[in-house]
Short mmCIF file of C-alpha atoms in Angstrom, two decimals:
data_model
loop_
_atom_site.label_atom_id
_atom_site.label_comp_id
_atom_site.label_asym_id
_atom_site.label_seq_id
_atom_site.Cartn_x
_atom_site.Cartn_y
_atom_site.Cartn_z
CA MET G 1 0.00 0.00 0.00
CA ALA G 2 1.34 3.42 -0.98
CA THR G 3 2.10 5.83 1.83
CA PRO G 4 -0.37 8.75 1.67
CA LEU G 5 1.18 12.09 0.90
CA PRO G 6 1.21 14.57 3.77
CA PRO G 7 -1.31 17.39 3.43
CA ARG G 8 0.03 20.35 1.50
CA ARG G 9 1.00 23.22 3.78
CA ARG G 10 -0.63 26.54 3.06
CA PRO G 11 2.00 29.05 1.88
CA THR G 12 2.73 31.97 4.19
CA MET G 13 4.19 35.47 3.91
CA VAL G 14 7.54 34.01 4.95
CA ASP G 15 7.43 31.69 1.90
CA VAL G 16 6.59 34.62 -0.38
CA ALA G 17 9.43 36.69 1.10
CA ALA G 18 11.90 33.85 0.55
CA ARG G 19 10.75 33.34 -3.06
CA ALA G 20 10.89 37.07 -3.84
CA GLY G 21 14.19 37.60 -1.97
CA VAL G 22 12.81 40.32 0.30
CA SER G 23 11.86 40.63 3.97
CA ARG G 24 8.53 39.52 5.41
CA ALA G 25 7.88 43.13 6.49
CA LEU G 26 8.21 44.27 2.89
CA VAL G 27 5.74 41.56 1.75
CA SER G 28 3.31 42.79 4.41
CA LEU G 29 3.59 46.36 3.10
CA VAL G 30 2.81 45.19 -0.42
CA PHE G 31 -0.30 43.29 0.58
CA ARG G 32 -1.55 46.11 2.78
CA GLY G 33 -1.10 48.53 -0.12
CA GLN G 34 1.17 50.80 1.91
CA PRO G 35 4.17 52.78 0.56
CA GLY G 36 7.73 51.53 1.09
CA ALA G 37 8.23 49.10 -1.78
CA SER G 38 9.36 50.04 -5.28
CA ALA G 39 7.24 49.14 -8.29
CA GLU G 40 9.78 46.47 -9.27
CA THR G 41 9.76 44.95 -5.76
CA ARG G 42 5.96 45.05 -5.60
CA SER G 43 5.76 43.24 -8.93
CA ARG G 44 8.26 40.61 -7.77
CA VAL G 45 6.34 39.99 -4.54
CA LEU G 46 3.01 39.61 -6.33
CA ALA G 47 4.55 37.24 -8.87
CA ALA G 48 6.05 35.11 -6.07
CA ALA G 49 2.66 34.99 -4.31
CA GLU G 50 0.99 33.88 -7.55
CA GLU G 51 3.55 31.12 -8.10
CA LEU G 52 3.10 29.81 -4.56
CA GLY G 53 -0.69 30.18 -4.53
CA TYR G 54 -0.52 32.50 -1.53
CA ARG G 55 -3.64 34.44 -0.59
CA PRO G 56 -3.63 37.01 2.23
CA ASP G 57 -5.85 36.10 5.17
CA SER G 58 -8.22 39.05 5.16
CA ALA G 59 -10.25 37.61 8.04
CA ALA G 60 -7.19 37.51 10.27
CA ARG G 61 -6.33 41.11 9.38
CA LEU G 62 -9.84 42.26 10.20
CA LEU G 63 -9.88 40.43 13.53
CA ALA G 64 -6.55 42.00 14.41
CA ARG G 65 -8.28 45.36 14.00
CA GLY G 66 -11.25 44.22 16.08
CA ARG G 67 -13.54 43.71 13.06
CA SER G 68 -14.74 40.57 11.34
CA ARG G 69 -17.00 42.23 8.71
CA THR G 70 -19.24 39.18 9.07
CA LEU G 71 -23.02 39.13 9.47
CA GLY G 72 -24.48 36.07 11.15
CA VAL G 73 -27.89 34.94 9.89
CA LEU G 74 -30.24 32.72 11.90
CA MET G 75 -32.57 30.74 9.63
CA THR G 76 -34.78 27.65 9.43
CA VAL G 77 -33.53 24.95 7.04
CA ARG G 78 -36.93 23.84 5.73
CA GLU G 79 -38.55 27.25 5.36
CA PRO G 80 -38.69 28.23 1.64
CA PHE G 81 -39.40 31.90 2.33
CA GLU G 82 -36.34 32.18 4.56
CA ALA G 83 -34.29 30.61 1.78
CA ASP G 84 -35.50 33.46 -0.45
CA LEU G 85 -34.44 35.94 2.24
CA VAL G 86 -30.96 34.41 2.53
CA GLU G 87 -30.55 34.47 -1.25
CA ALA G 88 -31.23 38.21 -1.18
CA ILE G 89 -29.07 38.89 1.89
CA TYR G 90 -25.84 37.76 0.22
CA PRO G 91 -25.59 40.36 -2.58
CA GLU G 92 -26.52 43.25 -0.29
CA ALA G 93 -24.01 42.14 2.35
CA GLU G 94 -21.29 41.78 -0.28
CA ARG G 95 -22.12 45.20 -1.69
CA LEU G 96 -21.51 46.70 1.76
CA GLY G 97 -18.32 44.72 2.30
CA TYR G 98 -19.62 42.00 4.63
CA GLU G 99 -19.37 38.24 4.57
CA VAL G 100 -22.36 36.12 5.63
CA LEU G 101 -22.33 33.17 8.02
CA LEU G 102 -25.44 31.00 8.39
CA SER G 103 -26.64 29.10 11.45
CA ALA G 104 -29.84 27.07 11.39
CA ARG G 105 -32.54 26.20 13.88
CA THR G 106 -33.82 22.65 13.48
CA PRO G 107 -36.17 20.41 15.49
CA GLY G 108 -33.11 19.28 17.46
CA ARG G 109 -31.28 22.62 17.62
CA ASP G 110 -32.93 25.58 19.28
CA GLU G 111 -32.47 29.24 18.45
CA ALA G 112 -30.28 29.99 21.46
CA THR G 113 -27.77 27.34 20.35
CA ALA G 114 -27.82 28.62 16.77
CA VAL G 115 -27.21 32.20 17.93
CA GLU G 116 -24.35 31.19 20.23
CA GLY G 117 -22.71 29.47 17.27
CA LEU G 118 -22.75 32.73 15.32
CA LEU G 119 -21.36 34.72 18.23
CA ALA G 120 -18.60 32.13 18.72
CA HIS G 121 -17.50 32.79 15.15
CA ARG G 122 -17.15 36.51 15.93
CA CYS G 123 -20.04 37.73 13.79
CA GLU G 124 -20.33 41.48 14.25
CA ALA G 125 -24.11 41.47 13.91
CA ILE G 126 -26.89 38.88 13.94
CA VAL G 127 -29.85 38.95 11.54
CA LEU G 128 -32.65 36.75 12.86
CA LEU G 129 -35.14 35.47 10.30
CA GLY G 130 -38.57 34.82 11.82
CA PRO G 131 -37.39 34.18 15.39
CA ASP G 132 -39.77 32.38 17.75
CA VAL G 133 -37.94 33.49 20.90
CA ASP G 134 -39.53 35.95 23.30
CA ASP G 135 -38.77 39.66 23.57
CA ALA G 136 -36.66 39.12 26.70
CA PHE G 137 -34.27 36.86 24.77
CA LEU G 138 -34.03 39.42 21.97
CA ALA G 139 -33.39 42.25 24.43
CA GLU G 140 -30.58 40.26 26.04
CA LEU G 141 -29.08 39.50 22.63
CA GLY G 142 -29.30 43.18 21.68
CA ALA G 143 -27.31 44.06 24.79
CA ARG G 144 -24.54 41.68 23.68
CA THR G 145 -24.31 42.49 19.98
CA VAL G 146 -25.98 44.24 17.06
CA ALA G 147 -29.18 42.32 16.25
CA VAL G 148 -31.79 42.85 13.54
CA VAL G 149 -35.09 40.96 13.53
CA VAL G 150 -36.86 40.08 10.27
CA GLY G 151 -40.52 39.06 10.26
CA ARG G 152 -41.79 40.72 13.43
CA ALA G 153 -41.44 43.82 15.56
CA ALA G 154 -38.89 43.69 18.38
CA PRO G 155 -38.97 46.38 21.09
CA GLY G 156 -35.58 48.04 21.48
CA LEU G 157 -34.06 46.40 18.38
CA ASP G 158 -33.98 47.18 14.69
CA SER G 159 -36.70 45.20 12.93
CA VAL G 160 -38.05 44.71 9.41
CA HIS G 161 -41.41 43.11 8.70
CA SER G 162 -44.49 43.26 6.55
CA ALA G 163 -47.78 44.85 7.60
CA ASP G 164 -49.34 41.43 8.17
CA ALA G 165 -52.79 42.65 9.21
CA GLU G 166 -52.95 44.66 5.97
CA GLY G 167 -51.93 41.63 3.92
CA VAL G 168 -54.64 39.49 5.50
CA ARG G 169 -57.19 42.25 4.93
CA GLN G 170 -56.32 42.22 1.22
CA ALA G 171 -56.90 38.45 1.16
CA VAL G 172 -60.27 38.69 2.92
CA ASP G 173 -61.34 41.58 0.67
CA HIS G 174 -60.48 39.45 -2.37
CA LEU G 175 -62.47 36.46 -1.13
CA VAL G 176 -65.49 38.56 -0.14
CA GLY G 177 -65.31 40.28 -3.53
CA LEU G 178 -65.58 36.87 -5.18
CA GLY G 179 -68.73 36.20 -3.17
CA HIS G 180 -67.37 34.15 -0.26
CA ARG G 181 -68.94 34.50 3.17
CA ALA G 182 -67.89 31.28 4.94
CA ILE G 183 -64.17 32.05 5.24
CA VAL G 184 -62.03 30.15 7.76
CA HIS G 185 -58.56 31.18 8.95
CA VAL G 186 -55.96 28.57 9.90
CA ASP G 187 -53.65 30.56 12.14
CA GLY G 188 -49.91 30.36 12.72
CA GLY G 189 -50.03 29.36 16.37
CA THR G 190 -47.16 30.99 18.26
CA GLY G 191 -45.19 31.77 15.07
CA PRO G 192 -43.88 35.27 14.29
CA ASN G 193 -46.71 37.69 13.56
CA ALA G 194 -49.34 34.93 13.72
CA ALA G 195 -51.26 37.08 16.19
CA ALA G 196 -51.18 40.05 13.80
CA ARG G 197 -52.50 37.90 10.94
CA ARG G 198 -55.22 36.46 13.17
CA THR G 199 -56.28 39.92 14.32
CA GLY G 200 -56.21 41.15 10.74
CA TYR G 201 -58.55 38.35 9.71
CA LEU G 202 -61.02 39.01 12.52
CA ASP G 203 -61.02 42.76 11.87
CA ALA G 204 -61.48 42.28 8.13
CA MET G 205 -64.36 39.86 8.62
CA ALA G 206 -66.01 42.30 11.02
CA ALA G 207 -65.52 45.17 8.54
CA HIS G 208 -67.51 43.16 5.98
CA GLY G 209 -70.27 42.40 8.48
CA LEU G 210 -69.11 38.79 8.79
CA GLY G 211 -67.78 38.89 12.33
CA ALA G 212 -70.31 36.32 13.53
CA ARG G 213 -69.18 33.91 10.81
CA ALA G 214 -65.46 34.26 11.54
CA ARG G 215 -63.76 31.01 12.50
CA VAL G 216 -60.14 30.47 13.48
CA LEU G 217 -58.60 27.00 13.49
CA PRO G 218 -55.39 26.46 15.48
CA GLY G 219 -52.42 25.91 13.20
CA ALA G 220 -48.75 26.62 12.61
CA TYR G 221 -46.34 27.61 9.85
CA HIS G 222 -45.82 24.13 8.37
CA GLU G 223 -47.53 21.53 6.19
CA ASP G 224 -48.66 19.29 9.05
CA ALA G 225 -50.79 22.14 10.41
CA GLY G 226 -52.51 22.49 7.04
CA ILE G 227 -53.12 18.75 6.89
CA ALA G 228 -54.64 18.76 10.39
CA ALA G 229 -56.81 21.77 9.56
CA ALA G 230 -58.10 20.14 6.38
CA GLN G 231 -58.94 16.95 8.26
CA ALA G 232 -60.86 19.00 10.86
CA LEU G 233 -62.80 20.78 8.10
CA LEU G 234 -63.58 17.52 6.31
CA ALA G 235 -65.02 16.12 9.54
CA ASP G 236 -67.58 18.96 9.69
CA PRO G 237 -71.03 18.52 8.11
CA GLU G 238 -70.45 21.53 5.83
CA LEU G 239 -67.21 22.81 4.34
CA PRO G 240 -66.41 26.53 4.26
CA THR G 241 -66.15 28.00 0.78
CA ALA G 242 -62.72 29.55 1.43
CA VAL G 243 -59.72 29.06 3.72
CA LEU G 244 -57.00 31.59 4.49
CA ALA G 245 -53.91 29.70 5.65
CA ALA G 246 -51.24 30.99 8.02
CA ASN G 247 -48.54 30.77 5.34
CA ASP G 248 -47.79 29.00 2.07
CA ARG G 249 -46.46 25.83 3.72
CA CYS G 250 -49.66 25.50 5.73
CA ALA G 251 -51.67 26.15 2.56
CA LEU G 252 -49.79 23.37 0.72
CA GLY G 253 -50.72 20.83 3.40
CA LEU G 254 -54.30 22.02 3.21
CA LEU G 255 -54.42 21.86 -0.59
CA ASP G 256 -52.95 18.37 -0.77
CA THR G 257 -55.35 16.94 1.82
CA LEU G 258 -58.45 18.52 0.29
CA ARG G 259 -57.58 17.30 -3.19
CA ARG G 260 -56.71 13.79 -1.99
CA ASN G 261 -60.22 13.67 -0.51
CA GLY G 262 -61.86 14.66 -3.78
CA ILE G 263 -62.47 18.31 -2.92
CA ASP G 264 -62.09 20.56 -5.96
CA VAL G 265 -59.92 23.63 -5.35
CA PRO G 266 -61.05 26.29 -6.18
CA GLY G 267 -64.36 24.86 -7.46
CA ARG G 268 -65.63 23.91 -4.03
CA VAL G 269 -63.12 25.53 -1.65
CA SER G 270 -60.81 28.46 -2.38
CA VAL G 271 -57.43 28.56 -0.62
CA VAL G 272 -55.15 31.54 0.06
CA GLY G 273 -51.62 31.39 1.50
CA TYR G 274 -49.16 33.97 2.81
CA ASN G 275 -45.54 34.75 1.80
CA ASP G 276 -45.44 33.91 -1.93
CA ASP G 277 -42.43 31.64 -1.59
CA ARG G 278 -41.03 29.68 -4.51
CA LEU G 279 -43.33 26.68 -3.95
CA ALA G 280 -46.44 28.84 -4.31
CA ARG G 281 -45.31 29.85 -7.81
CA LEU G 282 -45.00 26.31 -9.18
CA SER G 283 -47.45 25.74 -12.01
CA HIS G 284 -49.10 22.71 -10.39
CA VAL G 285 -49.59 24.66 -7.13
CA ASP G 286 -50.51 28.08 -8.56
CA LEU G 287 -51.39 29.39 -5.11
CA THR G 288 -53.18 32.67 -4.51
CA THR G 289 -51.16 34.23 -1.71
CA VAL G 290 -50.06 37.44 0.00
CA ARG G 291 -46.63 38.38 -1.27
CA GLN G 292 -43.93 39.57 1.08
CA ASP G 293 -41.02 41.10 -0.83
CA ALA G 294 -38.11 38.92 0.31
CA GLY G 295 -35.55 41.00 -1.55
CA LEU G 296 -36.67 44.27 -0.01
CA LEU G 297 -36.94 42.78 3.49
CA ALA G 298 -33.41 41.38 3.17
CA ARG G 299 -31.90 44.61 1.89
CA HIS G 300 -33.48 46.66 4.69
CA ALA G 301 -32.21 44.16 7.29
CA VAL G 302 -28.62 44.19 6.04
CA ARG G 303 -28.58 47.97 5.78
CA ALA G 304 -29.95 48.29 9.32
CA ALA G 305 -27.19 46.04 10.66
CA ALA G 306 -24.47 47.90 8.75
CA ALA G 307 -25.80 51.31 9.84
CA ARG G 308 -25.80 50.29 13.51
CA LEU G 309 -22.27 48.89 13.25
CA ASP G 310 -21.17 52.26 11.83
CA ASP G 311 -23.10 54.22 14.48
CA PRO G 312 -24.05 52.28 17.65
CA ASP G 313 -25.93 55.32 18.99
CA LEU G 314 -28.63 55.21 16.32
CA ALA G 315 -32.15 54.87 17.71
CA PRO G 316 -33.68 51.45 16.99
CA GLY G 317 -35.78 51.54 13.84
CA GLU G 318 -38.85 49.54 12.79
CA THR G 319 -39.41 49.19 9.04
CA GLU G 320 -42.86 47.99 7.99
CA LEU G 321 -43.40 47.08 4.34
CA THR G 322 -46.75 46.77 2.59
CA PRO G 323 -47.46 43.25 1.25
CA GLU G 324 -49.36 42.60 -1.96
CA LEU G 325 -52.01 40.03 -2.83
CA VAL G 326 -51.06 37.80 -5.79
CA VAL G 327 -54.12 36.15 -7.35
CA ARG G 328 -53.52 32.77 -8.97
CA GLY G 329 -55.50 29.62 -9.55
CA THR G 330 -56.62 28.52 -6.08
CA THR G 331 -59.35 31.14 -5.65
CA ALA G 332 -62.62 31.54 -7.58
CA PRO G 333 -66.24 32.49 -6.85
CA PRO G 334 -68.02 29.98 -4.58
#
C-alpha cells in the first residue's frame, strides 16, 4: 500500500518573502497597499505569491483590527421563504463589504444554540429570520451584539417586517369580492406575527359584516398544520367556501389533503396562503397568496445592521413594508 502524501501546507508570507528575496515586512507592506516598496519589488512579490498560490488572510487582518466584517444569519432549514431571504441577503451584504455566516434552527437545535454558534465565530451582527424566541431573549441579545429581527417587531431592536394585518385584509377583501362568506382562517399558532394575521382576519371579517361567521382554526407555519386543519374541516357537516392559511407551507398541506379527498380547489373551496415563496409559484400549485417582498426585506435588514455597526448610537428603527395580494389559480367564486 502506498504511503499517503502529507497534506500540503498553506504558503505563508515568509514563503513569499523567501521566493521574492525580500523581507517579510516588505511583503506585508505590499499586501496592505502601503508605501515603502518600489514598483519592481511590488511586482516581484506579487509574482512570487501567484507562483506559490498565496492568498492574504483578510479575516485575520480584520480580527486583528477588532472587526470581522461578518453578518451572522439565523434561519430555518426547511422554510422556503427564509431561503428566499438568505438568497437576497448575500448580494446586499457583499455590496456593503460584509461576509455572511449561516446558522440554522432545526427540530433538534434551538435558536439559542444557533445564535451562540454565530457569536462564537465573531459575527459582528446577527440577523434573525422569523425568530420564535420571546422579547426578553431578543433584548438580552441586543445588549450583547448588534441584532436585527426580520418578520416581526422587536422592542428596542432594529426590525423589518411586513404589515401582516394589511396583507390578511387584502386576502379577505379578495375572497369577499368573489362572493365568499364562509371564510375560515388557519392561524400560525405561536409563530412570528401569527397574532397580527389572526387579528387582521377578525377585523377584516367584522368590517364586511361577517364577524359572527369568523372562525379560526389552530395551526402553525408548516404543512402538518394544514393537513390537520383540512382533516378537521372535512369532519364537519359543511365545508367553508374559502380558507385563508397561516402561510404557504400550511396552505400546501391544506391543498394536498383537500384534493386527496376529492375536494375541488377552487371549485368547491378556495385557498389563500401567505408569503409567496417559490413553492407557491410552481405551475401545479398556482397558489393565490399574499406576497412579502423577500428581496426588499433582506436589503433593509442588512442595511440596518451595517448602519448600527457604523453608528451604535442610532435609535432602533422599525421598518414595515406593505405586502401585496397575488391572485392565482386557487381562488374563484363559490
